[in-house]
Tab-separated table of C-alpha atoms in Angstrom:
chain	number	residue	atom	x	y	z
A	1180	UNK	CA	-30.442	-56.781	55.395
A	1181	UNK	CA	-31.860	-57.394	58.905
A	1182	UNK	CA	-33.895	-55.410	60.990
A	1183	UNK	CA	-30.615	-52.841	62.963
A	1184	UNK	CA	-31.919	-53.679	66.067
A	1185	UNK	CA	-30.696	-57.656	65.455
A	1186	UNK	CA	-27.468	-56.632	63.369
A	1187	UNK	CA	-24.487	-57.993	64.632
A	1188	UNK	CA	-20.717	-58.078	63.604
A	1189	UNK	CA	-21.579	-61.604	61.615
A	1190	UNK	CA	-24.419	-60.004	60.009
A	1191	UNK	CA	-22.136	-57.511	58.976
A	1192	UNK	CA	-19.207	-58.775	57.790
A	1193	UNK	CA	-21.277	-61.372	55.856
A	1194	UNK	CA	-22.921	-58.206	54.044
A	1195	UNK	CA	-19.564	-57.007	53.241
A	1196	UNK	CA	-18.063	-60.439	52.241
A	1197	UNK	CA	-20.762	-61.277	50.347
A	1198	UNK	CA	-22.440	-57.897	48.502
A	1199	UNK	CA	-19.829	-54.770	49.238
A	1200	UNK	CA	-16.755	-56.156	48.174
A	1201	UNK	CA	-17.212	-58.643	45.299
A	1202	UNK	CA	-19.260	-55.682	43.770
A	1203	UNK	CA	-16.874	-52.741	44.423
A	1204	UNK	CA	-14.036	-55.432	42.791
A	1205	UNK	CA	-16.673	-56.214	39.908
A	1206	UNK	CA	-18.158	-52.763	39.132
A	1207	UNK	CA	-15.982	-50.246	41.467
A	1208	UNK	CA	-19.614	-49.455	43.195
A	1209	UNK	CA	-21.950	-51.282	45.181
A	1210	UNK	CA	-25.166	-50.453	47.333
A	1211	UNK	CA	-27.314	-51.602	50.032
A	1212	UNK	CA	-31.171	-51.049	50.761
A	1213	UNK	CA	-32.869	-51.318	54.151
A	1214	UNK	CA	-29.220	-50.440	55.757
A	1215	UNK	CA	-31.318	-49.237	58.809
A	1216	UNK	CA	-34.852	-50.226	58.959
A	1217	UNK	CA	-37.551	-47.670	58.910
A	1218	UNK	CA	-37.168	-46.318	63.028
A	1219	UNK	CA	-33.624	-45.324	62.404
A	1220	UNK	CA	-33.883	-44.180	59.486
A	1221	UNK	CA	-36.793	-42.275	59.511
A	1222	UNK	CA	-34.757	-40.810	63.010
A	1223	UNK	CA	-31.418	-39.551	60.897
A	1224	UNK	CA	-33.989	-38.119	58.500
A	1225	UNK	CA	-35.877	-35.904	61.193
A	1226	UNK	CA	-32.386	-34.496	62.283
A	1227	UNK	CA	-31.238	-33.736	58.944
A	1228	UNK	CA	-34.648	-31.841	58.113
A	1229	UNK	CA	-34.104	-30.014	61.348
A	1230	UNK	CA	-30.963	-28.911	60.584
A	1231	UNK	CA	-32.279	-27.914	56.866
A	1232	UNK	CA	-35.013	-25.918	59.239
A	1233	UNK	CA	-32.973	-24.463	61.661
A	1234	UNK	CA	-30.424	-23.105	58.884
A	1235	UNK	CA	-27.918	-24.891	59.295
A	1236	UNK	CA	-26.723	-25.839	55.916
A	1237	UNK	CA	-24.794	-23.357	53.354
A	1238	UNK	CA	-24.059	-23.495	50.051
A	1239	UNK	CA	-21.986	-26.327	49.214
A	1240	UNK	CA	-18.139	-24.593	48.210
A	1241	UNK	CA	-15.787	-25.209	44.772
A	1242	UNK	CA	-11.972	-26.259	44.985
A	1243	UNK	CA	-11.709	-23.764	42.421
A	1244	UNK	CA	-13.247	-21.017	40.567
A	1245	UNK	CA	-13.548	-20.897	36.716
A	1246	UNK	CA	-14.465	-17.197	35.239
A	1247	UNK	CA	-17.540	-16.925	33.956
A	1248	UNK	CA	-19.177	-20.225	35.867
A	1249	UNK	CA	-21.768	-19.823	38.749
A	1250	UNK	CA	-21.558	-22.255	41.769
A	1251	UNK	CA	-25.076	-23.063	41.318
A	1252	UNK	CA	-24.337	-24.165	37.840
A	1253	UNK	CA	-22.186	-26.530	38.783
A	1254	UNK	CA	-23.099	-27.876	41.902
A	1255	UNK	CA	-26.715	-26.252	43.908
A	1256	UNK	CA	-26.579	-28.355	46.985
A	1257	UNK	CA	-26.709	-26.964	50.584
A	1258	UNK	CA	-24.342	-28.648	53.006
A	1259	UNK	CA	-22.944	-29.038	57.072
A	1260	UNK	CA	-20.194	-30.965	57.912
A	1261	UNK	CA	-20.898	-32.935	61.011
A	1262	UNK	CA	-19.178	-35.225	63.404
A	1263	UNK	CA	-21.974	-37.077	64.973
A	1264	UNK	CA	-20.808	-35.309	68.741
A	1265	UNK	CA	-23.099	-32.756	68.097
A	1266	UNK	CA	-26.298	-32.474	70.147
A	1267	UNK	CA	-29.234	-33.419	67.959
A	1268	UNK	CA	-27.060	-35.736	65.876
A	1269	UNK	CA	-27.447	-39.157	67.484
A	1270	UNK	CA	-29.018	-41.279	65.079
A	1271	UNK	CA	-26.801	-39.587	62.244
A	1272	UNK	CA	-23.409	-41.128	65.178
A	1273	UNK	CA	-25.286	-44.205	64.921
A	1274	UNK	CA	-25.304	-44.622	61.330
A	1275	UNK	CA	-21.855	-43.260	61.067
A	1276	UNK	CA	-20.463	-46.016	63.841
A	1277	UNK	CA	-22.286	-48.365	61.655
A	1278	UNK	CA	-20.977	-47.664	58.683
A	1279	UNK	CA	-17.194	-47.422	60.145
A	1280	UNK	CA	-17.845	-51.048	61.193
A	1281	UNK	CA	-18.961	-52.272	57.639
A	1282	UNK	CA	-16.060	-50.518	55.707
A	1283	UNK	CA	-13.840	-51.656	58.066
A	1284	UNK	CA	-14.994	-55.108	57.896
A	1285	UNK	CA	-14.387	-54.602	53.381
A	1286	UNK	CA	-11.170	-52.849	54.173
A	1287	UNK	CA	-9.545	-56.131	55.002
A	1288	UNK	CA	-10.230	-58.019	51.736
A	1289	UNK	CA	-9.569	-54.915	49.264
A	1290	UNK	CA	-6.064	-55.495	48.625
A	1291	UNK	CA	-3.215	-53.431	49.758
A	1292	UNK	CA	-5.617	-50.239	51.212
A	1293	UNK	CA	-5.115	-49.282	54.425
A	1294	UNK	CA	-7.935	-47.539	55.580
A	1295	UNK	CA	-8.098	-46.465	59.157
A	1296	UNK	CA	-9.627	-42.773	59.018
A	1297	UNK	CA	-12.704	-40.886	57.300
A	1298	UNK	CA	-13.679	-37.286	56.918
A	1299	UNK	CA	-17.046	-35.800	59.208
A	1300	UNK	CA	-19.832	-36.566	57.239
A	1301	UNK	CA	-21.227	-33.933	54.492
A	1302	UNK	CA	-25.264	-33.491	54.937
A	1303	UNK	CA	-26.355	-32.196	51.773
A	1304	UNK	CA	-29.836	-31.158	50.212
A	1305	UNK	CA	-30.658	-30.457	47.162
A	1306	UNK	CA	-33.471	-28.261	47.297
A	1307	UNK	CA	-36.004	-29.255	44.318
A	1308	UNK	CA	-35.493	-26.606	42.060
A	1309	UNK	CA	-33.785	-28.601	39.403
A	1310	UNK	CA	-30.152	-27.979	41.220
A	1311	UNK	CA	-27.665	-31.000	40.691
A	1312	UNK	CA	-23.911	-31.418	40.474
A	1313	UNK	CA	-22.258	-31.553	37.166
A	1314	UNK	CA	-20.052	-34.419	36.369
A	1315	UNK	CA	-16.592	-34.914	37.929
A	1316	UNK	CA	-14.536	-37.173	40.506
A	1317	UNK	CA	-14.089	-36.804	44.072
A	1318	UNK	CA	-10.510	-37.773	44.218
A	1319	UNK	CA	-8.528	-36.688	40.883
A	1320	UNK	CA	-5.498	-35.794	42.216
A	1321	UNK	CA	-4.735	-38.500	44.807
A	1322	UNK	CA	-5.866	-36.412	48.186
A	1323	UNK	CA	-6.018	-40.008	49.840
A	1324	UNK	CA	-10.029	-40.293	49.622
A	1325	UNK	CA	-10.385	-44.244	48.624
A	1326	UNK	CA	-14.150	-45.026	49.552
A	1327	UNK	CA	-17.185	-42.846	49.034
A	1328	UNK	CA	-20.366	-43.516	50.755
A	1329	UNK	CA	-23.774	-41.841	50.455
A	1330	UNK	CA	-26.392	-42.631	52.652
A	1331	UNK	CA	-30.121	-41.441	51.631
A	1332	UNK	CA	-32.895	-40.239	53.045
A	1333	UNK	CA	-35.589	-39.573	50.220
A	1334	UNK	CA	-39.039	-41.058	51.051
A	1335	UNK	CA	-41.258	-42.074	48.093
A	1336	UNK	CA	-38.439	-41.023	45.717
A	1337	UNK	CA	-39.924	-40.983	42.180
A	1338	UNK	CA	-36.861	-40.809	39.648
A	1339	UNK	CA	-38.909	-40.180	36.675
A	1340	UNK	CA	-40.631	-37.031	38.492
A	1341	UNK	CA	-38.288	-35.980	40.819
A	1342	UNK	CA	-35.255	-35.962	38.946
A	1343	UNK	CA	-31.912	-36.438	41.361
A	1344	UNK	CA	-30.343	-40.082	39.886
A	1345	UNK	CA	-26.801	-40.379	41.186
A	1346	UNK	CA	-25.129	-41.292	37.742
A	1347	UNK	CA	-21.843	-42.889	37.776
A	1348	UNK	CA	-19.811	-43.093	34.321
A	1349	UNK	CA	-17.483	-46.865	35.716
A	1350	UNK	CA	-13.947	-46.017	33.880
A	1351	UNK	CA	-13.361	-48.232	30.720
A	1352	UNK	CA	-17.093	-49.506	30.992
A	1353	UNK	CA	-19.493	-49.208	27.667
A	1354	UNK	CA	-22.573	-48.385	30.227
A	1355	UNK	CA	-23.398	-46.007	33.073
A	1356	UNK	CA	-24.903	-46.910	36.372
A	1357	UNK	CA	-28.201	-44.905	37.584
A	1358	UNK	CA	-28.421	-45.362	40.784
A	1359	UNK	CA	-31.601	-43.257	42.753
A	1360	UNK	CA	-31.651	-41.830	45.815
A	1361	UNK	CA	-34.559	-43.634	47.974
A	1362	UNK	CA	-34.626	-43.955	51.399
A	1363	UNK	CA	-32.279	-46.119	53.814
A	1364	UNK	CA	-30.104	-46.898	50.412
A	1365	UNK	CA	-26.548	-46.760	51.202
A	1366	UNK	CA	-23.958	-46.586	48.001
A	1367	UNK	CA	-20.154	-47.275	47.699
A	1368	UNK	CA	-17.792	-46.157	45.160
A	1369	UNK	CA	-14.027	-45.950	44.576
A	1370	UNK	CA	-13.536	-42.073	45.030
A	1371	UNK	CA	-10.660	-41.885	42.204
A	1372	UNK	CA	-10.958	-41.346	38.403
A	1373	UNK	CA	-12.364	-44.702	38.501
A	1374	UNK	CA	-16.258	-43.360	38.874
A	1375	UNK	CA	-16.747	-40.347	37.519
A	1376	UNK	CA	-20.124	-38.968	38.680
A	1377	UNK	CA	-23.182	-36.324	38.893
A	1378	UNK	CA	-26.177	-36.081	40.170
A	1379	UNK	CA	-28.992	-35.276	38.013
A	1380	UNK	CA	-31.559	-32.192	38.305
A	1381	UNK	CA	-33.690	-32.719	41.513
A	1382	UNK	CA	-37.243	-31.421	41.250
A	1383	UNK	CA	-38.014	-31.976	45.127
A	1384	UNK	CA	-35.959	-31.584	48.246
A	1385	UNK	CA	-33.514	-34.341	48.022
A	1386	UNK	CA	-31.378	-35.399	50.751
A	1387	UNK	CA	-27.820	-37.076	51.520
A	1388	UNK	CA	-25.454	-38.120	54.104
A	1389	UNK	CA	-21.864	-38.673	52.430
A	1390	UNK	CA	-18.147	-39.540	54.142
A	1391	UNK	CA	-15.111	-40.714	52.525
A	1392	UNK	CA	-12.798	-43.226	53.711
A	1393	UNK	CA	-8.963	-42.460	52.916
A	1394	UNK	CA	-5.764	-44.901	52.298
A	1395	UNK	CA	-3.435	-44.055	54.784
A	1396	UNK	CA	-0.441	-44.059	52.819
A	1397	UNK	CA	-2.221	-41.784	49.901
A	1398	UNK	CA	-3.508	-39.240	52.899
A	1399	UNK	CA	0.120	-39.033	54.465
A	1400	UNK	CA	1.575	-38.254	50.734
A	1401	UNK	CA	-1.241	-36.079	49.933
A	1402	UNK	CA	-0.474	-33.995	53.474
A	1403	UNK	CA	3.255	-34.316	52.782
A	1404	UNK	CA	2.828	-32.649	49.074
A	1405	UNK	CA	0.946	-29.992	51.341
A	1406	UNK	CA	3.120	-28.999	53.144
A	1407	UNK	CA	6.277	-28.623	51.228
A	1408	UNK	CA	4.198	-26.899	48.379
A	1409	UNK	CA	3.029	-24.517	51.411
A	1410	UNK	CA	6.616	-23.826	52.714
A	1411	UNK	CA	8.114	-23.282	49.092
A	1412	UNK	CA	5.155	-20.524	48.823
A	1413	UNK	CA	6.593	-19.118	52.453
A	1414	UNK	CA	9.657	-18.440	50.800
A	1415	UNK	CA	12.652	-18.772	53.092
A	1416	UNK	CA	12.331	-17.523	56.956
């Protein structure tokens, strides 16, 4: 990819015509390295570790509870939900615009999705001790997340001693794809039952930027569902 400071819209939309969306058609994933260069990236990195410093991420939550099952056996990450407005959180708006601008560019030759919003982005860190996140899928009951995409931030990643391998079990497929976490690597994935996924045991501080991109029409169902299921708890008025 070029150096971000020479990226324009043709450099992008060649990326996505030529690598994002004949893989994510192919495979259902696809990822790019060097997505920033080394001065941005190593920029988003400094204000993720100072939010890691500062406190600011919590221990990532369950959409359920099970009896008997820790949260740290199933998932041990730390995470903060951001926008990109916030103050210190510049170069993480600048990969986030950038990023809008690629998917956007793929949304237009992936079929019938309409995809025109995205959730705040999910810093997480996984803090070395051998936490991961068991297997499962992001979107198994059609919430209206279509697109996943995980941007990292781990310099000198060493898979074989550090553990933290994003493993994603394609649907249908005879193999898995092992996919590690190094630094200024961005990864896309359909977000359905499509890719089921975990990430491995990390064994140093591993770090992640991740947003989903939702189909419209899903996201309005999904909201619609909601909201009846919330008024037939009401009870009448």
């Amino acid at each position: 990819m070029p150096c971000i400071e020479h990226v324009s819209d043709s450099d992008l939309e060649r990326l996505a015509l030529e690598r994002v969306v004949p893989a994510l058609q192919l495979y259902g994933f696809s990822y790019v390295d060097g997505f920033l260069g080394k001065v941005v990236g190593d920029a988003v990195l400094e204000q993720v570790t100072d939010m890691h410093r500062s406190g600011a991420l919590q221990d990532g939550r369950l959409a359920g509870s099970v009896p008997g099952v820790h949260r740290r056996d199933i998932r041990g990450d730390k995470i903060a939900w951001v926008s990109g407005s916030e103050r210190g959180c510049e170069a993480i708006s600048f990969l986030l615009n950038l990023i809008d601008k690629l998917v956007s560019m793929c949304a237009r030759h992936l079929g019938n999705k309409a995809i025109r919003e995205r959730s705040k982005a999910m810093v997480a860190c996984y803090p070395g001790n051998g936490a991961g996140y068991v297997k499962h899928v992001d979107n198994p009951n059609c919430d209206g997340r279509c697109i996943t995409c995980i941007y990292y931030l781990n310099r000198n990643w060493n898979a074989k001693e550090h553990g933290g391998v994003l493993r994603i079990f394609p649907e249908g497929k005879s193999y898995v794809a092992d996919i590690k976490p190094l630094f200024d690597r961005l990864v896309f994935f359909w977000s359905d039952r499509r890719n089921p996924h975990e990430v491995q045991p990390s064994y140093a501080t591993r770090y992640a930027i991740t947003v989903w991109y939702f189909d419209s029409e899903e996201r309005a169902e999904a909201k619609q569902r909601y909201l009846t299921a919330s008024k037939q708890e009401a009870g009448p008025s």
